[in-house]
PDB file of C-alpha atoms in Angstrom:
ATOM      1  CA  MET A  22      -0.495  -2.173 -14.366  1.00  0.00           C
ATOM      2  CA  LEU A  23      -0.628  -3.658 -10.869  1.00  0.00           C
ATOM      3  CA  SER A  24       1.311  -6.719 -12.012  1.00  0.00           C
ATOM      4  CA  GLU A  25       3.963  -4.403 -13.465  1.00  0.00           C
ATOM      5  CA  ARG A  26       4.142  -2.595 -10.131  1.00  0.00           C
ATOM      6  CA  THR A  27       4.720  -5.863  -8.300  1.00  0.00           C
ATOM      7  CA  ARG A  28       7.427  -6.905 -10.769  1.00  0.00           C
ATOM      8  CA  ALA A  29       9.126  -3.569 -10.232  1.00  0.00           C
ATOM      9  CA  LEU A  30       9.120  -4.266  -6.485  1.00  0.00           C
ATOM     10  CA  LEU A  31      10.536  -7.759  -6.945  1.00  0.00           C
ATOM     11  CA  ALA A  32      13.106  -6.861  -9.628  1.00  0.00           C
ATOM     12  CA  PRO A  33      15.265  -9.972 -10.251  1.00  0.00           C
ATOM     13  CA  ALA A  34      13.365 -11.911  -7.578  1.00  0.00           C
ATOM     14  CA  ASP A  35      10.282 -12.071  -9.799  1.00  0.00           C
ATOM     15  CA  PRO A  36       9.614 -15.815 -10.297  1.00  0.00           C
ATOM     16  CA  ALA A  37       7.654 -15.069 -13.469  1.00  0.00           C
ATOM     17  CA  ARG A  38      10.271 -12.837 -15.052  1.00  0.00           C
ATOM     18  CA  GLY A  39      10.020 -12.916 -18.838  1.00  0.00           C
ATOM     19  CA  LEU A  40       6.580 -14.521 -18.832  1.00  0.00           C
ATOM     20  CA  PRO A  41       3.460 -12.736 -20.152  1.00  0.00           C
ATOM     21  CA  VAL A  42       1.042 -11.464 -17.524  1.00  0.00           C
ATOM     22  CA  PRO A  43      -2.574 -12.523 -18.136  1.00  0.00           C
ATOM     23  CA  PRO A  44      -5.151  -9.742 -18.028  1.00  0.00           C
ATOM     24  CA  PRO A  45      -7.266  -9.448 -14.855  1.00  0.00           C
ATOM     25  CA  LEU A  46     -10.660 -11.132 -14.793  1.00  0.00           C
ATOM     26  CA  LEU A  47     -12.215  -7.714 -14.216  1.00  0.00           C
ATOM     27  CA  ALA A  48     -10.740  -4.321 -13.394  1.00  0.00           C
ATOM     28  CA  ALA A  49     -10.881  -3.585  -9.670  1.00  0.00           C
ATOM     29  CA  HIS A  50     -12.774  -0.356 -10.329  1.00  0.00           C
ATOM     30  CA  ASP A  51     -15.411  -2.171 -12.408  1.00  0.00           C
ATOM     31  CA  LEU A  52     -15.806  -4.805  -9.721  1.00  0.00           C
ATOM     32  CA  ILE A  53     -16.264  -2.224  -7.001  1.00  0.00           C
ATOM     33  CA  VAL A  54     -18.808  -0.165  -8.912  1.00  0.00           C
ATOM     34  CA  LYS A  55     -20.848  -3.191  -9.957  1.00  0.00           C
ATOM     35  CA  ALA A  56     -20.784  -4.674  -6.470  1.00  0.00           C
ATOM     36  CA  GLU A  57     -22.028  -1.451  -4.908  1.00  0.00           C
ATOM     37  CA  GLN A  58     -24.843  -1.226  -7.460  1.00  0.00           C
ATOM     38  CA  GLU A  59     -25.992  -4.810  -6.939  1.00  0.00           C
ATOM     39  CA  ALA A  60     -25.426  -5.287  -3.200  1.00  0.00           C
ATOM     40  CA  GLY A  61     -28.745  -5.602  -1.412  1.00  0.00           C
ATOM     41  CA  ASP A  62     -27.495  -5.253   2.180  1.00  0.00           C
ATOM     42  CA  THR A  63     -26.110  -1.783   2.813  1.00  0.00           C
ATOM     43  CA  THR A  64     -25.788  -2.058   6.576  1.00  0.00           C
ATOM     44  CA  ARG A  65     -22.098  -3.089   6.370  1.00  0.00           C
ATOM     45  CA  ARG A  66     -20.933  -0.702   3.698  1.00  0.00           C
ATOM     46  CA  ALA A  67     -17.518   0.877   4.179  1.00  0.00           C
ATOM     47  CA  PRO A  68     -17.722   4.605   5.019  1.00  0.00           C
ATOM     48  CA  ARG A  69     -16.973   7.044   2.213  1.00  0.00           C
ATOM     49  CA  VAL A  70     -13.489   8.384   2.715  1.00  0.00           C
ATOM     50  CA  GLY A  71     -13.518  12.113   3.274  1.00  0.00           C
ATOM     51  CA  ARG A  72     -17.254  12.400   3.924  1.00  0.00           C
ATOM     52  CA  ARG A  73     -18.440  10.383   6.907  1.00  0.00           C
ATOM     53  CA  LEU A  74     -15.395   9.759   9.071  1.00  0.00           C
ATOM     54  CA  VAL A  75     -15.311  12.554  11.624  1.00  0.00           C
ATOM     55  CA  LEU A  76     -12.545  12.375  14.230  1.00  0.00           C
ATOM     56  CA  ALA A  77     -12.259  14.801  17.092  1.00  0.00           C
ATOM     57  CA  SER A  78      -8.533  15.433  17.609  1.00  0.00           C
ATOM     58  CA  ALA A  79      -5.342  15.876  15.623  1.00  0.00           C
ATOM     59  CA  ALA A  80      -3.222  14.210  18.294  1.00  0.00           C
ATOM     60  CA  VAL A  81      -1.907  10.776  17.424  1.00  0.00           C
ATOM     61  CA  VAL A  82      -3.294   9.112  20.545  1.00  0.00           C
ATOM     62  CA  ALA A  83      -6.713  10.646  20.039  1.00  0.00           C
ATOM     63  CA  ALA A  84      -6.624   9.725  16.370  1.00  0.00           C
ATOM     64  CA  ALA A  85      -5.886   6.124  17.265  1.00  0.00           C
ATOM     65  CA  THR A  86      -8.937   6.006  19.530  1.00  0.00           C
ATOM     66  CA  ALA A  87     -11.126   7.667  16.907  1.00  0.00           C
ATOM     67  CA  VAL A  88      -9.967   5.342  14.157  1.00  0.00           C
ATOM     68  CA  ALA A  89     -10.964   2.358  16.263  1.00  0.00           C
ATOM     69  CA  ALA A  90     -14.376   3.926  16.750  1.00  0.00           C
ATOM     70  CA  VAL A  91     -15.145   4.773  13.129  1.00  0.00           C
ATOM     71  CA  HIS A  92     -13.864   1.404  12.017  1.00  0.00           C
ATOM     72  CA  ARG A  93     -16.791  -0.241  13.764  1.00  0.00           C
ATOM     73  CA  ASP A  94     -20.131  -1.126  12.252  1.00  0.00           C
ATOM     74  CA  HIS A  95     -22.641  -2.826  14.561  1.00  0.00           C
ATOM     75  CA  ASP A  96     -19.767  -3.577  16.986  1.00  0.00           C
ATOM     76  CA  ALA A  97     -17.664  -5.331  14.323  1.00  0.00           C
ATOM     77  CA  PRO A  98     -14.189  -3.971  13.385  1.00  0.00           C
ATOM     78  CA  ALA A  99     -13.772  -2.746   9.829  1.00  0.00           C
ATOM     79  CA  THR A 100     -10.956  -5.190   9.158  1.00  0.00           C
ATOM     80  CA  LEU A 101     -12.554  -8.444  10.189  1.00  0.00           C
ATOM     81  CA  PRO A 102     -10.261 -11.353  11.138  1.00  0.00           C
ATOM     82  CA  THR A 103     -11.841 -14.660  10.166  1.00  0.00           C
ATOM     83  CA  GLY A 104     -10.708 -18.185   9.360  1.00  0.00           C
ATOM     84  CA  GLY A 105     -10.855 -17.302   5.668  1.00  0.00           C
ATOM     85  CA  GLY A 106      -9.081 -13.945   5.811  1.00  0.00           C
ATOM     86  CA  LEU A 107      -9.950 -10.288   6.214  1.00  0.00           C
ATOM     87  CA  VAL A 108     -12.460  -7.806   4.879  1.00  0.00           C
ATOM     88  CA  VAL A 109     -10.605  -4.722   3.607  1.00  0.00           C
ATOM     89  CA  ARG A 110     -12.040  -1.289   4.327  1.00  0.00           C
ATOM     90  CA  PRO A 111     -10.582   2.215   3.991  1.00  0.00           C
ATOM     91  CA  VAL A 112      -8.291   3.725   6.582  1.00  0.00           C
ATOM     92  CA  ALA A 113     -10.026   6.519   8.521  1.00  0.00           C
ATOM     93  CA  TYR A 114      -8.698  10.055   8.164  1.00  0.00           C
ATOM     94  CA  ALA A 115      -8.348  12.559  11.010  1.00  0.00           C
ATOM     95  CA  ILE A 116      -9.319  15.275   8.490  1.00  0.00           C
ATOM     96  CA  PRO A 117     -11.972  13.650   6.305  1.00  0.00           C
ATOM     97  CA  ASP A 118     -13.594  16.767   4.843  1.00  0.00           C
ATOM     98  CA  HIS A 119     -12.060  19.876   3.271  1.00  0.00           C
ATOM     99  CA  PRO A 120      -8.438  18.895   4.013  1.00  0.00           C
ATOM    100  CA  PRO A 121      -5.790  21.620   3.768  1.00  0.00           C
ATOM    101  CA  ALA A 122      -2.960  21.513   1.266  1.00  0.00           C
ATOM    102  CA  ALA A 123      -0.203  19.169   2.363  1.00  0.00           C
ATOM    103  CA  ALA A 124       2.775  21.407   1.493  1.00  0.00           C
ATOM    104  CA  LYS A 125       3.189  23.207   4.840  1.00  0.00           C
ATOM    105  CA  HIS A 126       2.792  20.025   6.868  1.00  0.00           C
ATOM    106  CA  LEU A 127       5.187  18.012   4.714  1.00  0.00           C
ATOM    107  CA  ARG A 128       7.870  20.696   5.037  1.00  0.00           C
ATOM    108  CA  GLU A 129       7.401  20.767   8.813  1.00  0.00           C
ATOM    109  CA  LEU A 130       7.697  16.983   8.904  1.00  0.00           C
ATOM    110  CA  ALA A 131      10.875  17.132   6.824  1.00  0.00           C
ATOM    111  CA  ASP A 132      12.383  19.654   9.254  1.00  0.00           C
ATOM    112  CA  ARG A 133      11.818  17.539  12.370  1.00  0.00           C
ATOM    113  CA  ILE A 134      12.369  13.903  11.367  1.00  0.00           C
ATOM    114  CA  GLY A 135      14.864  11.792  13.283  1.00  0.00           C
ATOM    115  CA  ASP A 136      16.897   8.682  12.594  1.00  0.00           C
ATOM    116  CA  ALA A 137      15.338   5.451  11.368  1.00  0.00           C
ATOM    117  CA  PRO A 138      16.726   2.120  12.659  1.00  0.00           C
ATOM    118  CA  TRP A 139      18.830   1.692   9.512  1.00  0.00           C
ATOM    119  CA  ASP A 140      20.446   5.131   9.788  1.00  0.00           C
ATOM    120  CA  THR A 141      22.779   4.128  12.615  1.00  0.00           C
ATOM    121  CA  VAL A 142      23.948   0.678  11.430  1.00  0.00           C
ATOM    122  CA  THR A 143      25.734  -0.802   8.429  1.00  0.00           C
ATOM    123  CA  GLY A 144      25.219  -4.039   6.549  1.00  0.00           C
ATOM    124  CA  LEU A 145      25.926  -5.731   3.254  1.00  0.00           C
ATOM    125  CA  TYR A 146      22.249  -6.401   2.512  1.00  0.00           C
ATOM    126  CA  THR A 147      19.159  -4.228   2.595  1.00  0.00           C
ATOM    127  CA  PHE A 148      16.205  -6.201   3.922  1.00  0.00           C
ATOM    128  CA  HIS A 149      12.569  -5.346   3.240  1.00  0.00           C
ATOM    129  CA  HIS A 150       9.402  -7.030   4.449  1.00  0.00           C
ATOM    130  CA  VAL A 151       6.531  -5.834   2.265  1.00  0.00           C
ATOM    131  CA  GLN A 152       2.914  -6.954   1.982  1.00  0.00           C
ATOM    132  CA  GLU A 153       0.808  -6.142  -1.074  1.00  0.00           C
ATOM    133  CA  TRP A 154      -2.891  -6.701  -1.719  1.00  0.00           C
ATOM    134  CA  GLY A 155      -4.888  -6.177  -4.910  1.00  0.00           C
ATOM    135  CA  THR A 156      -2.433  -7.351  -7.566  1.00  0.00           C
ATOM    136  CA  PHE A 157      -3.880 -10.838  -8.057  1.00  0.00           C
ATOM    137  CA  GLY A 158      -7.672 -10.771  -7.755  1.00  0.00           C
ATOM    138  CA  ALA A 159     -10.706 -12.903  -8.557  1.00  0.00           C
ATOM    139  CA  GLY A 160     -14.245 -11.769  -9.279  1.00  0.00           C
ATOM    140  CA  ALA A 161     -17.420 -13.841  -9.419  1.00  0.00           C
ATOM    141  CA  GLU A 162     -21.091 -13.464 -10.325  1.00  0.00           C
ATOM    142  CA  GLY A 163     -20.416 -10.636 -12.745  1.00  0.00           C
ATOM    143  CA  GLY A 164     -18.198  -8.791 -10.289  1.00  0.00           C
ATOM    144  CA  ARG A 165     -20.580  -8.825  -7.344  1.00  0.00           C
ATOM    145  CA  TYR A 166     -17.994 -10.704  -5.263  1.00  0.00           C
ATOM    146  CA  TYR A 167     -14.293  -9.907  -5.198  1.00  0.00           C
ATOM    147  CA  LYS A 168     -11.193 -11.024  -3.350  1.00  0.00           C
ATOM    148  CA  ALA A 169      -7.459 -10.608  -3.856  1.00  0.00           C
ATOM    149  CA  ALA A 170      -4.386 -12.441  -2.648  1.00  0.00           C
ATOM    150  CA  VAL A 171      -2.002 -11.011  -0.050  1.00  0.00           C
ATOM    151  CA  ASP A 172       1.587 -11.328  -1.243  1.00  0.00           C
ATOM    152  CA  ASP A 173       4.137 -11.351   1.567  1.00  0.00           C
ATOM    153  CA  HIS A 174       7.615 -10.399   0.282  1.00  0.00           C
ATOM    154  CA  TYR A 175      10.940 -10.829   2.103  1.00  0.00           C
ATOM    155  CA  ASN A 176      13.875  -9.439   0.102  1.00  0.00           C
ATOM    156  CA  TRP A 177      17.584  -9.226   0.908  1.00  0.00           C
ATOM    157  CA  PHE A 178      19.616  -7.387  -1.744  1.00  0.00           C
ATOM    158  CA  ALA A 179      23.170  -6.115  -1.810  1.00  0.00           C
ATOM    159  CA  ALA A 180      24.159  -2.950  -3.661  1.00  0.00           C
ATOM    160  CA  ASP A 181      24.899  -4.976  -6.822  1.00  0.00           C
ATOM    161  CA  GLY A 182      21.512  -6.735  -6.712  1.00  0.00           C
ATOM    162  CA  ALA A 183      22.801 -10.073  -5.418  1.00  0.00           C
ATOM    163  CA  GLY A 184      20.754 -11.576  -2.621  1.00  0.00           C
ATOM    164  CA  ARG A 185      17.790 -13.718  -1.690  1.00  0.00           C
ATOM    165  CA  TRP A 186      14.019 -13.440  -1.829  1.00  0.00           C
ATOM    166  CA  VAL A 187      11.086 -15.274  -0.255  1.00  0.00           C
ATOM    167  CA  TRP A 188       7.542 -14.827  -1.563  1.00  0.00           C
ATOM    168  CA  LYS A 189       4.716 -16.146   0.621  1.00  0.00           C
ATOM    169  CA  HIS A 190       1.014 -16.157  -0.133  1.00  0.00           C
ATOM    170  CA  LEU A 191      -1.189 -15.304   2.820  1.00  0.00           C
ATOM    171  CA  PRO A 192      -4.944 -15.940   2.992  1.00  0.00           C
ATOM    172  CA  ALA A 193      -6.893 -13.816   0.543  1.00  0.00           C
ATOM    173  CA  GLN A 194      -8.707 -10.703   1.712  1.00  0.00           C
ATOM    174  CA  TYR A 195     -12.170  -9.616   0.629  1.00  0.00           C
ATOM    175  CA  ARG A 196     -13.828  -6.436  -0.537  1.00  0.00           C
ATOM    176  CA  ASP A 197     -16.850  -6.997   1.705  1.00  0.00           C
ATOM    177  CA  GLU A 198     -18.600  -9.562   3.897  1.00  0.00           C
ATOM    178  CA  ALA A 199     -20.665 -10.942   1.020  1.00  0.00           C
ATOM    179  CA  SER A 200     -17.482 -11.649  -0.936  1.00  0.00           C
ATOM    180  CA  ARG A 201     -15.916 -13.381   2.049  1.00  0.00           C
ATOM    181  CA  ALA A 202     -18.947 -15.632   2.486  1.00  0.00           C
ATOM    182  CA  TYR A 203     -19.069 -16.456  -1.231  1.00  0.00           C
ATOM    183  CA  PHE A 204     -15.409 -17.375  -1.607  1.00  0.00           C
ATOM    184  CA  GLU A 205     -15.310 -19.420   1.577  1.00  0.00           C
ATOM    185  CA  ALA A 206     -17.753 -21.696  -0.238  1.00  0.00           C
ATOM    186  CA  HIS A 207     -16.177 -21.471  -3.713  1.00  0.00           C
ATOM    187  CA  HIS A 208     -12.453 -22.111  -4.138  1.00  0.00           C
ATOM    188  CA  ASP A 209     -10.496 -20.672  -7.071  1.00  0.00           C
ATOM    189  CA  PHE A 210      -6.978 -20.318  -8.393  1.00  0.00           C
ATOM    190  CA  LEU A 211      -5.946 -17.850  -5.693  1.00  0.00           C
ATOM    191  CA  ASP A 212      -6.191 -20.648  -3.140  1.00  0.00           C
ATOM    192  CA  GLN A 213      -3.769 -22.819  -5.117  1.00  0.00           C
ATOM    193  CA  ARG A 214      -0.732 -20.520  -5.440  1.00  0.00           C
ATOM    194  CA  ALA A 215       2.455 -21.892  -3.895  1.00  0.00           C
ATOM    195  CA  ASP A 216       5.093 -20.052  -1.897  1.00  0.00           C
ATOM    196  CA  SER A 217       8.426 -19.538  -3.634  1.00  0.00           C
ATOM    197  CA  GLN A 218      11.979 -18.467  -2.855  1.00  0.00           C
ATOM    198  CA  GLY A 219      15.310 -18.132  -4.583  1.00  0.00           C
ATOM    199  CA  ASN A 220      18.639 -16.381  -4.915  1.00  0.00           C
ATOM    200  CA  SER A 221      19.436 -13.388  -7.079  1.00  0.00           C
ATOM    201  CA  ALA A 222      22.691 -13.089  -9.014  1.00  0.00           C
ATOM    202  CA  PRO A 223      24.354  -9.665  -9.319  1.00  0.00           C
ATOM    203  CA  TRP A 224      22.674  -7.412 -11.850  1.00  0.00           C
ATOM    204  CA  ASN A 225      22.828  -3.786 -12.925  1.00  0.00           C
ATOM    205  CA  ARG A 226      21.019  -2.413  -9.871  1.00  0.00           C
ATOM    206  CA  PRO A 227      21.200   1.384  -9.868  1.00  0.00           C
ATOM    207  CA  PRO A 228      22.149   3.214  -6.666  1.00  0.00           C
ATOM    208  CA  LEU A 229      19.635   5.310  -4.760  1.00  0.00           C
ATOM    209  CA  PRO A 230      19.314   8.685  -6.528  1.00  0.00           C
ATOM    210  CA  THR A 231      20.572  11.760  -4.694  1.00  0.00           C
ATOM    211  CA  GLY A 232      20.117  15.451  -5.346  1.00  0.00           C
ATOM    212  CA  THR A 233      17.061  17.370  -6.486  1.00  0.00           C
ATOM    213  CA  ALA A 234      17.343  16.594 -10.201  1.00  0.00           C
ATOM    214  CA  ALA A 235      17.902  12.844  -9.766  1.00  0.00           C
ATOM    215  CA  LEU A 236      15.188  12.443  -7.112  1.00  0.00           C
ATOM    216  CA  SER A 237      12.720  14.488  -9.166  1.00  0.00           C
ATOM    217  CA  SER A 238      13.387  12.222 -12.120  1.00  0.00           C
ATOM    218  CA  ALA A 239      13.011   9.104  -9.958  1.00  0.00           C
ATOM    219  CA  LEU A 240       9.632  10.383  -8.721  1.00  0.00           C
ATOM    220  CA  ASP A 241       8.567  11.481 -12.211  1.00  0.00           C
ATOM    221  CA  VAL A 242       7.316  14.779 -10.790  1.00  0.00           C
ATOM    222  CA  ALA A 243       6.352  15.950 -14.274  1.00  0.00           C
ATOM    223  CA  GLU A 244       3.511  13.414 -14.087  1.00  0.00           C
ATOM    224  CA  PRO A 245       2.037  13.798 -10.565  1.00  0.00           C
ATOM    225  CA  SER A 246      -0.154  10.699 -10.816  1.00  0.00           C
ATOM    226  CA  ASN A 247       3.011   8.569 -11.093  1.00  0.00           C
ATOM    227  CA  VAL A 248       4.647   9.976  -7.964  1.00  0.00           C
ATOM    228  CA  PRO A 249       2.988   7.714  -5.339  1.00  0.00           C
ATOM    229  CA  ASP A 250       4.089   4.542  -7.150  1.00  0.00           C
ATOM    230  CA  ARG A 251       7.577   5.909  -7.762  1.00  0.00           C
ATOM    231  CA  LEU A 252       7.945   6.919  -4.107  1.00  0.00           C
ATOM    232  CA  THR A 253       6.812   3.461  -3.010  1.00  0.00           C
ATOM    233  CA  LYS A 254       9.387   1.861  -5.295  1.00  0.00           C
ATOM    234  CA  LEU A 255      12.194   3.882  -3.723  1.00  0.00           C
ATOM    235  CA  TYR A 256      11.161   2.776  -0.245  1.00  0.00           C
ATOM    236  CA  THR A 257      10.797  -0.882  -1.238  1.00  0.00           C
ATOM    237  CA  ASP A 258      14.126  -0.933  -3.105  1.00  0.00           C
ATOM    238  CA  TYR A 259      16.387   0.955  -0.693  1.00  0.00           C
ATOM    239  CA  ALA A 260      17.024   1.831   2.952  1.00  0.00           C
ATOM    240  CA  VAL A 261      16.435   5.536   2.342  1.00  0.00           C
ATOM    241  CA  PRO A 262      18.720   7.657   4.574  1.00  0.00           C
ATOM    242  CA  ARG A 263      17.477  10.521   6.709  1.00  0.00           C
ATOM    243  CA  ALA A 264      18.667  13.365   4.486  1.00  0.00           C
ATOM    244  CA  THR A 265      17.070  11.779   1.411  1.00  0.00           C
ATOM    245  CA  ARG A 266      13.812  11.135   3.279  1.00  0.00           C
ATOM    246  CA  ALA A 267      13.642  14.838   4.125  1.00  0.00           C
ATOM    247  CA  HIS A 268      14.467  15.751   0.518  1.00  0.00           C
ATOM    248  CA  LEU A 269      11.661  13.509  -0.773  1.00  0.00           C
ATOM    249  CA  LEU A 270       9.149  15.098   1.609  1.00  0.00           C
ATOM    250  CA  ARG A 271      10.123  18.565   0.407  1.00  0.00           C
ATOM    251  CA  LEU A 272       9.799  17.515  -3.227  1.00  0.00           C
ATOM    252  CA  LEU A 273       6.340  16.135  -2.456  1.00  0.00           C
ATOM    253  CA  ALA A 274       5.482  19.419  -0.756  1.00  0.00           C
ATOM    254  CA  GLY A 275       6.253  21.230  -3.996  1.00  0.00           C
ATOM    255  CA  LEU A 276       3.630  19.300  -5.958  1.00  0.00           C
ATOM    256  CA  SER A 277       0.011  20.374  -6.366  1.00  0.00           C
ATOM    257  CA  GLY A 278      -2.958  18.142  -5.658  1.00  0.00           C
ATOM    258  CA  TYR A 279      -1.753  16.730  -2.326  1.00  0.00           C
ATOM    259  CA  SER A 280      -3.948  17.135   0.766  1.00  0.00           C
ATOM    260  CA  TRP A 281      -3.091  16.729   4.444  1.00  0.00           C
ATOM    261  CA  ARG A 282      -5.188  14.129   6.299  1.00  0.00           C
ATOM    262  CA  GLY A 283      -3.460  14.289   9.675  1.00  0.00           C
ATOM    263  CA  PRO A 284      -2.761  11.411  12.088  1.00  0.00           C
ATOM    264  CA  VAL A 285      -3.950   7.948  11.101  1.00  0.00           C
ATOM    265  CA  LEU A 286      -3.405   4.312  11.951  1.00  0.00           C
ATOM    266  CA  ASP A 287      -2.190   2.280   9.002  1.00  0.00           C
ATOM    267  CA  ARG A 288      -3.496  -1.182   8.176  1.00  0.00           C
ATOM    268  CA  ALA A 289      -0.826  -2.753  10.409  1.00  0.00           C
ATOM    269  CA  GLY A 290      -1.882  -0.626  13.391  1.00  0.00           C
ATOM    270  CA  ARG A 291       1.078   1.779  13.241  1.00  0.00           C
ATOM    271  CA  ALA A 292       0.642   5.480  14.000  1.00  0.00           C
ATOM    272  CA  GLY A 293       1.382   7.671  10.993  1.00  0.00           C
ATOM    273  CA  VAL A 294       0.513  10.900   9.240  1.00  0.00           C
ATOM    274  CA  ALA A 295      -1.263  10.815   5.903  1.00  0.00           C
ATOM    275  CA  VAL A 296      -1.527  12.741   2.660  1.00  0.00           C
ATOM    276  CA  THR A 297      -3.775  11.990  -0.281  1.00  0.00           C
ATOM    277  CA  TYR A 298      -3.474  12.770  -3.959  1.00  0.00           C
ATOM    278  CA  GLN A 299      -6.665  13.171  -5.951  1.00  0.00           C
ATOM    279  CA  PRO A 300      -6.022  12.926  -9.706  1.00  0.00           C
ATOM    280  CA  PRO A 301      -8.721  13.798 -12.235  1.00  0.00           C
ATOM    281  CA  TYR A 302      -9.852  10.177 -12.227  1.00  0.00           C
ATOM    282  CA  ALA A 303     -12.169   8.131 -10.056  1.00  0.00           C
ATOM    283  CA  TYR A 304      -9.563   7.086  -7.517  1.00  0.00           C
ATOM    284  CA  GLN A 305      -7.475   8.470  -4.689  1.00  0.00           C
ATOM    285  CA  GLU A 306      -3.889   7.745  -3.640  1.00  0.00           C
ATOM    286  CA  LEU A 307      -3.068   7.574   0.073  1.00  0.00           C
ATOM    287  CA  LEU A 308       0.485   7.839   1.459  1.00  0.00           C
ATOM    288  CA  ILE A 309       1.200   7.245   5.152  1.00  0.00           C
ATOM    289  CA  PHE A 310       4.495   8.380   6.698  1.00  0.00           C
ATOM    290  CA  ASP A 311       6.179   7.593   9.994  1.00  0.00           C
ATOM    291  CA  PRO A 312       5.851  10.837  12.010  1.00  0.00           C
ATOM    292  CA  GLY A 313       9.207  10.248  13.691  1.00  0.00           C
ATOM    293  CA  THR A 314      11.417   9.245  10.765  1.00  0.00           C
ATOM    294  CA  GLY A 315       9.523  10.507   7.703  1.00  0.00           C
ATOM    295  CA  ALA A 316       9.777   7.040   6.129  1.00  0.00           C
ATOM    296  CA  LEU A 317       6.914   5.735   3.998  1.00  0.00           C
ATOM    297  CA  LEU A 318       4.822   3.176   5.895  1.00  0.00           C
ATOM    298  CA  ALA A 319       2.018   2.471   3.451  1.00  0.00           C
ATOM    299  CA  HIS A 320       0.553   3.339   0.063  1.00  0.00           C
ATOM    300  CA  GLU A 321      -3.084   2.634  -0.798  1.00  0.00           C
ATOM    301  CA  THR A 322      -5.284   3.233  -3.836  1.00  0.00           C
ATOM    302  CA  LEU A 323      -8.993   3.836  -3.262  1.00  0.00           C
ATOM    303  CA  SER A 324     -11.967   4.088  -5.584  1.00  0.00           C
ATOM    304  CA  GLU A 325     -14.183   7.126  -5.145  1.00  0.00           C
ATOM    305  CA  GLN A 326     -17.099   5.745  -7.120  1.00  0.00           C
ATOM    306  CA  GLY A 327     -20.081   5.333  -4.790  1.00  0.00           C
ATOM    307  CA  THR A 328     -18.838   4.127  -1.416  1.00  0.00           C
ATOM    308  CA  ALA A 329     -15.034   4.361  -1.258  1.00  0.00           C
ATOM    309  CA  SER A 330     -13.336   0.975  -1.520  1.00  0.00           C
ATOM    310  CA  VAL A 331      -9.712  -0.084  -1.354  1.00  0.00           C
ATOM    311  CA  SER A 332      -8.413  -1.491  -4.642  1.00  0.00           C
ATOM    312  CA  ARG A 333      -4.777  -1.934  -3.635  1.00  0.00           C
ATOM    313  CA  TYR A 334      -2.486  -1.504  -0.675  1.00  0.00           C
ATOM    314  CA  VAL A 335       1.247  -1.813   0.008  1.00  0.00           C
ATOM    315  CA  LEU A 336       2.571  -2.085   3.575  1.00  0.00           C
ATOM    316  CA  ILE A 337       6.300  -1.607   4.202  1.00  0.00           C
ATOM    317  CA  LEU A 338       6.509  -3.555   7.435  1.00  0.00           C
ATOM    318  CA  GLU A 339      10.258  -3.607   8.006  1.00  0.00           C
ATOM    319  CA  THR A 340      13.439  -2.151   6.564  1.00  0.00           C
ATOM    320  CA  ARG A 341      16.902  -2.882   7.957  1.00  0.00           C
ATOM    321  CA  LEU A 342      20.533  -3.429   7.043  1.00  0.00           C
ATOM    322  CA  THR A 343      21.993  -6.852   7.751  1.00  0.00           C
ATOM    323  CA  ALA A 344      25.187  -8.825   7.228  1.00  0.00           C
ATOM    324  CA  THR A 345      23.390 -11.974   6.032  1.00  0.00           C
ATOM    325  CA  THR A 346      20.339 -13.056   4.032  1.00  0.00           C
ATOM    326  CA  ARG A 347      18.670 -14.595   7.066  1.00  0.00           C
TER     327      ARG A 347
END
């Protein structure tokens, strides 16, 4: 399913379009559960989302300070920069326990959002810079160790789908310190993937939906567990205008199962506000919005089995309108 999500993001820029996608070595959930059961050193375990991360203030500045604090374990940051990559741990929530329903807060956000950078300019091409982790992964020793590639996407697409794409492969990131140490000593196929780029010919690219009925269909609101992926696709396909961003927030506010987590810092260090969706499965969906523009900044999927672990994240690092594909 994750490979299908990535192909939906890439659309015609997918270099493997039309080719079969091999099954993963192990499901991310299975890897996480097995690793937590077998790991002998528990001193560096990621904190359980919603249970152990207690922040003192709902203000963005205070939340930023608190996030830095709870992201430390024996004076080491939770996302550890190393020569071989990063260790991925959950984003800390300002409201970790007993979060309120998100509806009221999402409607208030929709009422106060301002312009995004792309709202006040025009351009032939919509540019997106998106990073995704968790689509291409490798497990070892029966799932005890796990890492996944970071795919760095740069896409320029006109309204008809014509444009250019660049796909870079950044150093892999690791589920925990033990996985980082293991894979630094054992190379695998993830270390051999080449960067790629190309041009896209015009294709039947649909316009951004407008209106309640069309946006509800695009989000697939009848199936709430599909909404986070569908929302992410809209924000990685289009430069969503202000009125539509507000409309999407209000549609999200009308859905059940969404909780308000308050101010957070996303994985790129940007201040945002977060909501989570908890389906009747062993995972949790996290959506982080820009508090000023209402635009989606990040989407993460977390396992809730044992200690919470990140199984996938998408960062929307830049959106703009431009006259060229450079």
